[in-house]
Amino acid sequence: MFEVIFLQFLNGLDKGSAYALIALGLTLVFGTLGVVNFAHGALFMLGAFCAVAFRQLITLETVTTDPEKLSPWGAPVEIREPLVQTWFGDFGAVLVNYSVIVSLLLAIPVMLFVGVAMERGLIKHFYKRPHAEQILVTFGLAIVLGELVKAIFGPNPHPQPMPDTFRGAADIGAFLGMQAGVITYPLWRLIYFLFSAAIIGAVFAFLQFTTFGMVVRAGMADRETVGLLGINIDRRFTIMFGIAATVAGMAGVMYTPLLPPNYTLGMEFLVISFVVVVVGGMGSLPGAVAAGFLLGILQSFASMTQVKAIVPGIDQIIIYLIAVVILLVRPRGLLGRRGVMEA
């Protein structure tokens, strides 16, 4: 029984990693700009399609024929090989094998540019508008981005293979000193969790220990005073919007081997991520991360057969039930600032 519970806990960390990364970006945007960004899930989707586009590019094939090998019909056999492998040999083969990881190098500048362009081109015009208008315009933007991806890549999912090195499972039980083979877990899911933890840690370290981050935190607390000191806080907040978009995009890239992306991917994560943000506390970065992992773990345990046998369908609604309970008891969320979402 311990093995089952431990595996479900690991599943919860895996789900919670994705929730926490997206919710972290949402909270950065709300905390700095005060904007409820319903297009943030679309940024997660765009990051995933950076990985799709990169793999499609490097797997373009060159076709040659081998006159020494004939088909049953007597024609020379066609030999298909990725173009990068033809050009770069073994290094090209490595690029194809590790396309998901290498595509992060493409996703970072692309998502940073998309985030800055989105903020400068659209979001900045809605800073002082009601949240309802912000939700409408960003939700509309999310739909537009989804339809653009659908028009370019089609409506079907695009499976992205993980590198051969990371296929298979890790023997967690042996690592913990237990009998070998008792507790095993997919290696790429562990990598995604460690990747998420590293990104979350990097964001917190950036905000906590750099001058830029300290100014941003001060601007989140009192924007007008920071502006009176002669600091261009608007430009720093624009950069933070770009960083939030980059975090969402990187999360999407690394998630592609776990869930083949299609144009609806952003919407699938968006609603849950907003629930995570509200439960953690609007504007609270630690709250967003804590709530992401908490709700991921609870959803994982609710999906157990034994639990669903008692309460059918509980895995589909557990996140919303927990959100209702927490907000009834503590309207500002687990770690939200006093006065936020409270009467």
GROMACS .gro file of C-alpha atoms in nm:
model
  343
    1MET     CA    1   0.000   0.000   0.000
    2PHE     CA    2   0.290   0.232   0.077
    3GLU     CA    3   0.419   0.187  -0.278
    4VAL     CA    4   0.084   0.290  -0.427
    5ILE     CA    5   0.058   0.597  -0.205
    6PHE     CA    6   0.415   0.701  -0.283
    7LEU     CA    7   0.359   0.666  -0.657
    8GLN     CA    8   0.045   0.877  -0.635
    9PHE     CA    9   0.244   1.137  -0.444
   10LEU     CA   10   0.500   1.142  -0.727
   11ASN     CA   11   0.215   1.175  -0.979
   12GLY     CA   12   0.089   1.470  -0.780
   13LEU     CA   13   0.430   1.638  -0.788
   14ASP     CA   14   0.435   1.586  -1.165
   15LYS     CA   15   0.095   1.749  -1.217
   16GLY     CA   16   0.169   2.013  -0.958
   17SER     CA   17   0.488   2.109  -1.141
   18ALA     CA   18   0.294   2.215  -1.450
   19TYR     CA   19   0.026   2.391  -1.242
   20ALA     CA   20   0.287   2.573  -1.034
   21LEU     CA   21   0.489   2.695  -1.334
   22ILE     CA   22   0.186   2.836  -1.515
   23ALA     CA   23   0.042   2.983  -1.194
   24LEU     CA   24   0.380   3.142  -1.116
   25GLY     CA   25   0.370   3.331  -1.445
   26LEU     CA   26   0.009   3.433  -1.392
   27THR     CA   27   0.093   3.566  -1.047
   28LEU     CA   28   0.396   3.757  -1.175
   29VAL     CA   29   0.172   3.937  -1.424
   30PHE     CA   30  -0.104   4.009  -1.172
   31GLY     CA   31   0.139   4.112  -0.900
   32THR     CA   32   0.336   4.353  -1.119
   33LEU     CA   33   0.080   4.485  -1.367
   34GLY     CA   34  -0.247   4.410  -1.190
   35VAL     CA   35  -0.371   4.237  -1.506
   36VAL     CA   36  -0.577   3.919  -1.507
   37ASN     CA   37  -0.418   3.752  -1.808
   38PHE     CA   38  -0.646   3.485  -1.953
   39ALA     CA   39  -0.403   3.442  -2.244
   40HIS     CA   40  -0.136   3.291  -2.020
   41GLY     CA   41  -0.244   2.935  -2.098
   42ALA     CA   42  -0.198   3.017  -2.467
   43LEU     CA   43   0.165   3.107  -2.389
   44PHE     CA   44   0.210   2.756  -2.244
   45MET     CA   45   0.066   2.621  -2.571
   46LEU     CA   46   0.291   2.843  -2.785
   47GLY     CA   47   0.596   2.715  -2.598
   48ALA     CA   48   0.490   2.358  -2.672
   49PHE     CA   49   0.458   2.441  -3.040
   50CYS     CA   50   0.808   2.591  -3.039
   51ALA     CA   51   0.921   2.236  -2.971
   52VAL     CA   52   0.691   2.104  -3.246
   53ALA     CA   53   0.818   2.359  -3.501
   54PHE     CA   54   1.182   2.296  -3.412
   55ARG     CA   55   1.145   1.921  -3.455
   56GLN     CA   56   0.961   1.960  -3.785
   57LEU     CA   57   1.243   2.184  -3.906
   58ILE     CA   58   1.532   1.955  -3.812
   59THR     CA   59   1.356   1.639  -3.932
   60LEU     CA   60   1.306   1.768  -4.286
   61GLU     CA   61   1.425   1.476  -4.493
   62THR     CA   62   1.662   1.440  -4.782
   63VAL     CA   63   1.575   1.157  -5.022
   64THR     CA   64   1.843   0.962  -5.208
   65THR     CA   65   1.839   0.630  -5.390
   66ASP     CA   66   2.068   0.331  -5.353
   67PRO     CA   67   2.113   0.162  -5.693
   68GLU     CA   68   2.260  -0.145  -5.525
   69LYS     CA   69   1.939  -0.207  -5.332
   70LEU     CA   70   1.628  -0.278  -5.536
   71SER     CA   71   1.265  -0.296  -5.435
   72PRO     CA   72   1.054  -0.603  -5.526
   73TRP     CA   73   0.956  -0.408  -5.839
   74GLY     CA   74   1.317  -0.357  -5.946
   75ALA     CA   75   1.334   0.015  -5.863
   76PRO     CA   76   1.622   0.161  -5.655
   77VAL     CA   77   1.536   0.181  -5.285
   78GLU     CA   78   1.477   0.532  -5.148
   79ILE     CA   79   1.685   0.628  -4.845
   80ARG     CA   80   1.534   0.899  -4.624
   81GLU     CA   81   1.747   1.079  -4.370
   82PRO     CA   82   1.699   1.399  -4.171
   83LEU     CA   83   1.870   1.688  -4.345
   84VAL     CA   84   2.066   1.791  -4.034
   85GLN     CA   85   2.197   1.437  -4.005
   86THR     CA   86   2.313   1.451  -4.367
   87TRP     CA   87   2.487   1.783  -4.304
   88PHE     CA   88   2.631   1.729  -3.956
   89GLY     CA   89   2.653   1.350  -3.925
   90ASP     CA   90   2.646   1.222  -3.568
   91PHE     CA   91   2.591   1.572  -3.428
   92GLY     CA   92   2.279   1.602  -3.643
   93ALA     CA   93   2.153   1.273  -3.504
   94VAL     CA   94   2.205   1.408  -3.151
   95LEU     CA   95   2.004   1.721  -3.239
   96VAL     CA   96   1.715   1.506  -3.361
   97ASN     CA   97   1.728   1.281  -3.055
   98TYR     CA   98   1.742   1.571  -2.808
   99SER     CA   99   1.511   1.801  -3.005
  100VAL     CA  100   1.283   1.873  -2.707
  101ILE     CA  101   1.568   1.993  -2.485
  102VAL     CA  102   1.746   2.183  -2.765
  103SER     CA  103   1.419   2.356  -2.860
  104LEU     CA  104   1.439   2.541  -2.527
  105LEU     CA  105   1.709   2.753  -2.694
  106LEU     CA  106   1.447   2.854  -2.954
  107ALA     CA  107   1.160   2.893  -2.710
  108ILE     CA  108   1.338   3.134  -2.472
  109PRO     CA  109   1.392   3.425  -2.717
  110VAL     CA  110   1.066   3.356  -2.902
  111MET     CA  111   0.854   3.359  -2.587
  112LEU     CA  112   1.037   3.661  -2.446
  113PHE     CA  113   0.961   3.849  -2.767
  114VAL     CA  114   0.597   3.732  -2.769
  115GLY     CA  115   0.552   3.836  -2.407
  116VAL     CA  116   0.700   4.184  -2.454
  117ALA     CA  117   0.506   4.237  -2.778
  118MET     CA  118   0.183   4.127  -2.611
  119GLU     CA  119   0.234   4.363  -2.319
  120ARG     CA  120   0.340   4.663  -2.529
  121GLY     CA  121   0.090   4.606  -2.808
  122LEU     CA  122  -0.224   4.520  -2.611
  123ILE     CA  123  -0.203   4.468  -2.236
  124LYS     CA  124  -0.070   4.816  -2.152
  125HIS     CA  125  -0.392   4.973  -2.280
  126PHE     CA  126  -0.594   4.786  -2.014
  127TYR     CA  127  -0.395   4.856  -1.697
  128LYS     CA  128  -0.656   5.089  -1.552
  129ARG     CA  129  -0.959   4.911  -1.697
  130PRO     CA  130  -1.184   4.682  -1.491
  131HIS     CA  131  -1.074   4.320  -1.447
  132ALA     CA  132  -1.378   4.206  -1.645
  133GLU     CA  133  -1.250   4.390  -1.953
  134GLN     CA  134  -0.900   4.251  -1.900
  135ILE     CA  135  -1.042   3.898  -1.888
  136LEU     CA  136  -1.249   3.951  -2.204
  137VAL     CA  137  -0.964   4.092  -2.413
  138THR     CA  138  -0.702   3.837  -2.297
  139PHE     CA  139  -0.946   3.548  -2.337
  140GLY     CA  140  -1.016   3.669  -2.690
  141LEU     CA  141  -0.640   3.685  -2.753
  142ALA     CA  142  -0.606   3.328  -2.630
  143ILE     CA  143  -0.871   3.214  -2.878
  144VAL     CA  144  -0.697   3.400  -3.163
  145LEU     CA  145  -0.360   3.243  -3.078
  146GLY     CA  146  -0.520   2.899  -3.061
  147GLU     CA  147  -0.683   2.940  -3.401
  148LEU     CA  148  -0.354   3.063  -3.553
  149VAL     CA  149  -0.178   2.753  -3.425
  150LYS     CA  150  -0.463   2.539  -3.558
  151ALA     CA  151  -0.431   2.701  -3.903
  152ILE     CA  152  -0.053   2.648  -3.913
  153PHE     CA  153  -0.010   2.307  -3.749
  154GLY     CA  154  -0.356   2.156  -3.792
  155PRO     CA  155  -0.607   2.037  -3.531
  156ASN     CA  156  -0.441   1.705  -3.446
  157PRO     CA  157  -0.196   1.645  -3.158
  158HIS     CA  158   0.175   1.635  -3.242
  159PRO     CA  159   0.357   1.366  -3.038
  160GLN     CA  160   0.709   1.468  -2.940
  161PRO     CA  161   0.946   1.181  -2.853
  162MET     CA  162   1.166   1.220  -2.550
  163PRO     CA  163   1.541   1.157  -2.585
  164ASP     CA  164   1.636   0.788  -2.589
  165THR     CA  165   1.852   0.841  -2.280
  166PHE     CA  166   1.550   0.939  -2.073
  167ARG     CA  167   1.314   0.663  -2.178
  168GLY     CA  168   1.219   0.402  -1.924
  169ALA     CA  169   1.179   0.431  -1.549
  170ALA     CA  170   1.394   0.525  -1.253
  171ASP     CA  171   1.415   0.281  -0.962
  172ILE     CA  172   1.309   0.512  -0.681
  173GLY     CA  173   1.280   0.225  -0.434
  174ALA     CA  174   1.642   0.120  -0.478
  175PHE     CA  175   1.751   0.483  -0.441
  176LEU     CA  176   1.566   0.498  -0.106
  177GLY     CA  177   1.726   0.174   0.011
  178MET     CA  178   1.429  -0.049  -0.059
  179GLN     CA  179   1.415  -0.365  -0.267
  180ALA     CA  180   1.495  -0.304  -0.634
  181GLY     CA  181   1.196  -0.283  -0.865
  182VAL     CA  182   0.939  -0.211  -0.592
  183ILE     CA  183   0.891   0.158  -0.676
  184THR     CA  184   0.971   0.270  -1.029
  185TYR     CA  185   0.866   0.592  -1.197
  186PRO     CA  186   0.898   0.731  -1.553
  187LEU     CA  187   1.230   0.908  -1.583
  188TRP     CA  188   1.105   1.201  -1.793
  189ARG     CA  189   0.837   1.285  -1.534
  190LEU     CA  190   1.108   1.308  -1.270
  191ILE     CA  191   1.311   1.529  -1.502
  192TYR     CA  192   1.010   1.756  -1.553
  193PHE     CA  193   0.966   1.791  -1.178
  194LEU     CA  194   1.335   1.875  -1.128
  195PHE     CA  195   1.323   2.118  -1.421
  196SER     CA  196   1.018   2.290  -1.271
  197ALA     CA  197   1.183   2.313  -0.930
  198ALA     CA  198   1.494   2.467  -1.091
  199ILE     CA  199   1.291   2.728  -1.284
  200ILE     CA  200   1.082   2.817  -0.978
  201GLY     CA  201   1.399   2.848  -0.768
  202ALA     CA  202   1.563   3.065  -1.035
  203VAL     CA  203   1.264   3.302  -1.050
  204PHE     CA  204   1.255   3.342  -0.671
  205ALA     CA  205   1.634   3.392  -0.656
  206PHE     CA  206   1.613   3.652  -0.933
  207LEU     CA  207   1.346   3.848  -0.748
  208GLN     CA  208   1.511   3.809  -0.409
  209PHE     CA  209   1.882   3.860  -0.472
  210THR     CA  210   1.920   4.084  -0.777
  211THR     CA  211   1.885   4.462  -0.785
  212PHE     CA  212   1.639   4.433  -1.071
  213GLY     CA  213   1.426   4.188  -0.871
  214MET     CA  214   1.435   4.404  -0.559
  215VAL     CA  215   1.312   4.705  -0.757
  216VAL     CA  216   1.033   4.493  -0.908
  217ARG     CA  217   0.926   4.374  -0.564
  218ALA     CA  218   0.928   4.731  -0.439
  219GLY     CA  219   0.719   4.832  -0.740
  220MET     CA  220   0.471   4.555  -0.665
  221ALA     CA  221   0.431   4.696  -0.314
  222ASP     CA  222   0.424   5.069  -0.403
  223ARG     CA  223   0.449   5.150  -0.773
  224GLU     CA  224   0.406   5.527  -0.741
  225THR     CA  225   0.682   5.574  -0.484
  226VAL     CA  226   0.931   5.373  -0.690
  227GLY     CA  227   0.840   5.585  -0.993
  228LEU     CA  228   0.902   5.905  -0.795
  229LEU     CA  229   1.259   5.783  -0.729
  230GLY     CA  230   1.331   5.820  -1.101
  231ILE     CA  231   1.315   5.448  -1.180
  232ASN     CA  232   1.140   5.345  -1.500
  233ILE     CA  233   0.924   5.082  -1.331
  234ASP     CA  234   0.703   5.038  -1.638
  235ARG     CA  235   0.996   4.907  -1.841
  236ARG     CA  236   1.089   4.664  -1.566
  237PHE     CA  237   0.731   4.540  -1.546
  238THR     CA  238   0.733   4.488  -1.923
  239ILE     CA  239   1.043   4.273  -1.886
  240MET     CA  240   0.870   4.077  -1.608
  241PHE     CA  241   0.578   4.012  -1.842
  242GLY     CA  242   0.829   3.876  -2.091
  243ILE     CA  243   0.987   3.659  -1.821
  244ALA     CA  244   0.643   3.526  -1.720
  245ALA     CA  245   0.574   3.436  -2.084
  246THR     CA  246   0.914   3.266  -2.108
  247VAL     CA  247   0.848   3.058  -1.796
  248ALA     CA  248   0.514   2.944  -1.939
  249GLY     CA  249   0.674   2.866  -2.275
  250MET     CA  250   0.957   2.662  -2.122
  251ALA     CA  251   0.703   2.469  -1.917
  252GLY     CA  252   0.515   2.392  -2.238
  253VAL     CA  253   0.829   2.277  -2.422
  254MET     CA  254   0.927   2.026  -2.155
  255TYR     CA  255   0.571   1.897  -2.119
  256THR     CA  256   0.538   1.792  -2.484
  257PRO     CA  257   0.670   1.434  -2.437
  258LEU     CA  258   0.409   1.383  -2.162
  259LEU     CA  259   0.109   1.523  -2.349
  260PRO     CA  260   0.113   1.564  -2.730
  261PRO     CA  261   0.027   1.933  -2.786
  262ASN     CA  262  -0.258   2.061  -2.995
  263TYR     CA  263  -0.423   2.401  -3.023
  264THR     CA  264  -0.650   2.340  -2.719
  265LEU     CA  265  -0.362   2.271  -2.481
  266GLY     CA  266  -0.361   2.622  -2.335
  267MET     CA  267  -0.729   2.614  -2.245
  268GLU     CA  268  -0.690   2.276  -2.077
  269PHE     CA  269  -0.440   2.418  -1.828
  270LEU     CA  270  -0.571   2.774  -1.804
  271VAL     CA  271  -0.879   2.721  -1.587
  272ILE     CA  272  -0.700   2.496  -1.340
  273SER     CA  273  -0.410   2.738  -1.320
  274PHE     CA  274  -0.641   3.027  -1.235
  275VAL     CA  275  -0.796   2.816  -0.961
  276VAL     CA  276  -0.443   2.752  -0.834
  277VAL     CA  277  -0.366   3.126  -0.831
  278VAL     CA  278  -0.685   3.211  -0.644
  279VAL     CA  279  -0.633   2.932  -0.390
  280GLY     CA  280  -0.272   3.037  -0.331
  281GLY     CA  281  -0.366   3.404  -0.306
  282MET     CA  282  -0.381   3.661  -0.585
  283GLY     CA  283  -0.040   3.824  -0.618
  284SER     CA  284   0.138   3.577  -0.388
  285LEU     CA  285   0.423   3.395  -0.564
  286PRO     CA  286   0.486   3.146  -0.280
  287GLY     CA  287   0.110   3.089  -0.262
  288ALA     CA  288   0.089   3.009  -0.633
  289VAL     CA  289   0.368   2.751  -0.608
  290ALA     CA  290   0.238   2.594  -0.287
  291ALA     CA  291  -0.119   2.574  -0.418
  292GLY     CA  292   0.002   2.426  -0.748
  293PHE     CA  293   0.175   2.135  -0.580
  294LEU     CA  294  -0.100   2.094  -0.319
  295LEU     CA  295  -0.380   2.070  -0.573
  296GLY     CA  296  -0.173   1.848  -0.800
  297ILE     CA  297  -0.116   1.600  -0.516
  298LEU     CA  298  -0.481   1.607  -0.409
  299GLN     CA  299  -0.596   1.551  -0.767
  300SER     CA  300  -0.357   1.258  -0.798
  301PHE     CA  301  -0.487   1.088  -0.484
  302ALA     CA  302  -0.847   1.154  -0.591
  303SER     CA  303  -0.779   0.964  -0.915
  304MET     CA  304  -0.704   0.640  -0.725
  305THR     CA  305  -0.945   0.357  -0.803
  306GLN     CA  306  -1.024   0.306  -0.435
  307VAL     CA  307  -1.121   0.672  -0.394
  308LYS     CA  308  -1.331   0.687  -0.711
  309ALA     CA  309  -1.514   0.372  -0.605
  310ILE     CA  310  -1.637   0.563  -0.299
  311VAL     CA  311  -1.701   0.898  -0.470
  312PRO     CA  312  -1.732   0.854  -0.848
  313GLY     CA  313  -1.591   1.143  -1.049
  314ILE     CA  314  -1.417   1.300  -0.749
  315ASP     CA  315  -1.093   1.336  -0.949
  316GLN     CA  316  -1.270   1.575  -1.189
  317ILE     CA  317  -1.399   1.811  -0.922
  318ILE     CA  318  -1.160   1.779  -0.629
  319ILE     CA  319  -0.964   2.093  -0.724
  320TYR     CA  320  -1.279   2.304  -0.737
  321LEU     CA  321  -1.414   2.159  -0.411
  322ILE     CA  322  -1.090   2.244  -0.233
  323ALA     CA  323  -1.099   2.593  -0.385
  324VAL     CA  324  -1.454   2.651  -0.259
  325VAL     CA  325  -1.366   2.534   0.092
  326ILE     CA  326  -1.048   2.743   0.116
  327LEU     CA  327  -1.211   3.058  -0.020
  328LEU     CA  328  -1.507   3.024   0.217
  329VAL     CA  329  -1.269   3.002   0.511
  330ARG     CA  330  -0.999   3.237   0.382
  331PRO     CA  331  -1.116   3.455   0.090
  332ARG     CA  332  -0.769   3.596   0.018
  333GLY     CA  333  -0.629   3.245  -0.036
  334LEU     CA  334  -0.365   3.047   0.150
  335LEU     CA  335  -0.086   3.306   0.136
  336GLY     CA  336  -0.265   3.607  -0.011
  337ARG     CA  337  -0.215   3.960   0.116
  338ARG     CA  338  -0.470   4.095   0.360
  339GLY     CA  339  -0.746   4.284   0.183
  340VAL     CA  340  -0.705   4.108  -0.155
  341MET     CA  341  -1.039   3.952  -0.253
  342GLU     CA  342  -1.177   4.028   0.093
  343ALA     CA  343  -1.462   4.259   0.169
   0.00000   0.00000   0.00000
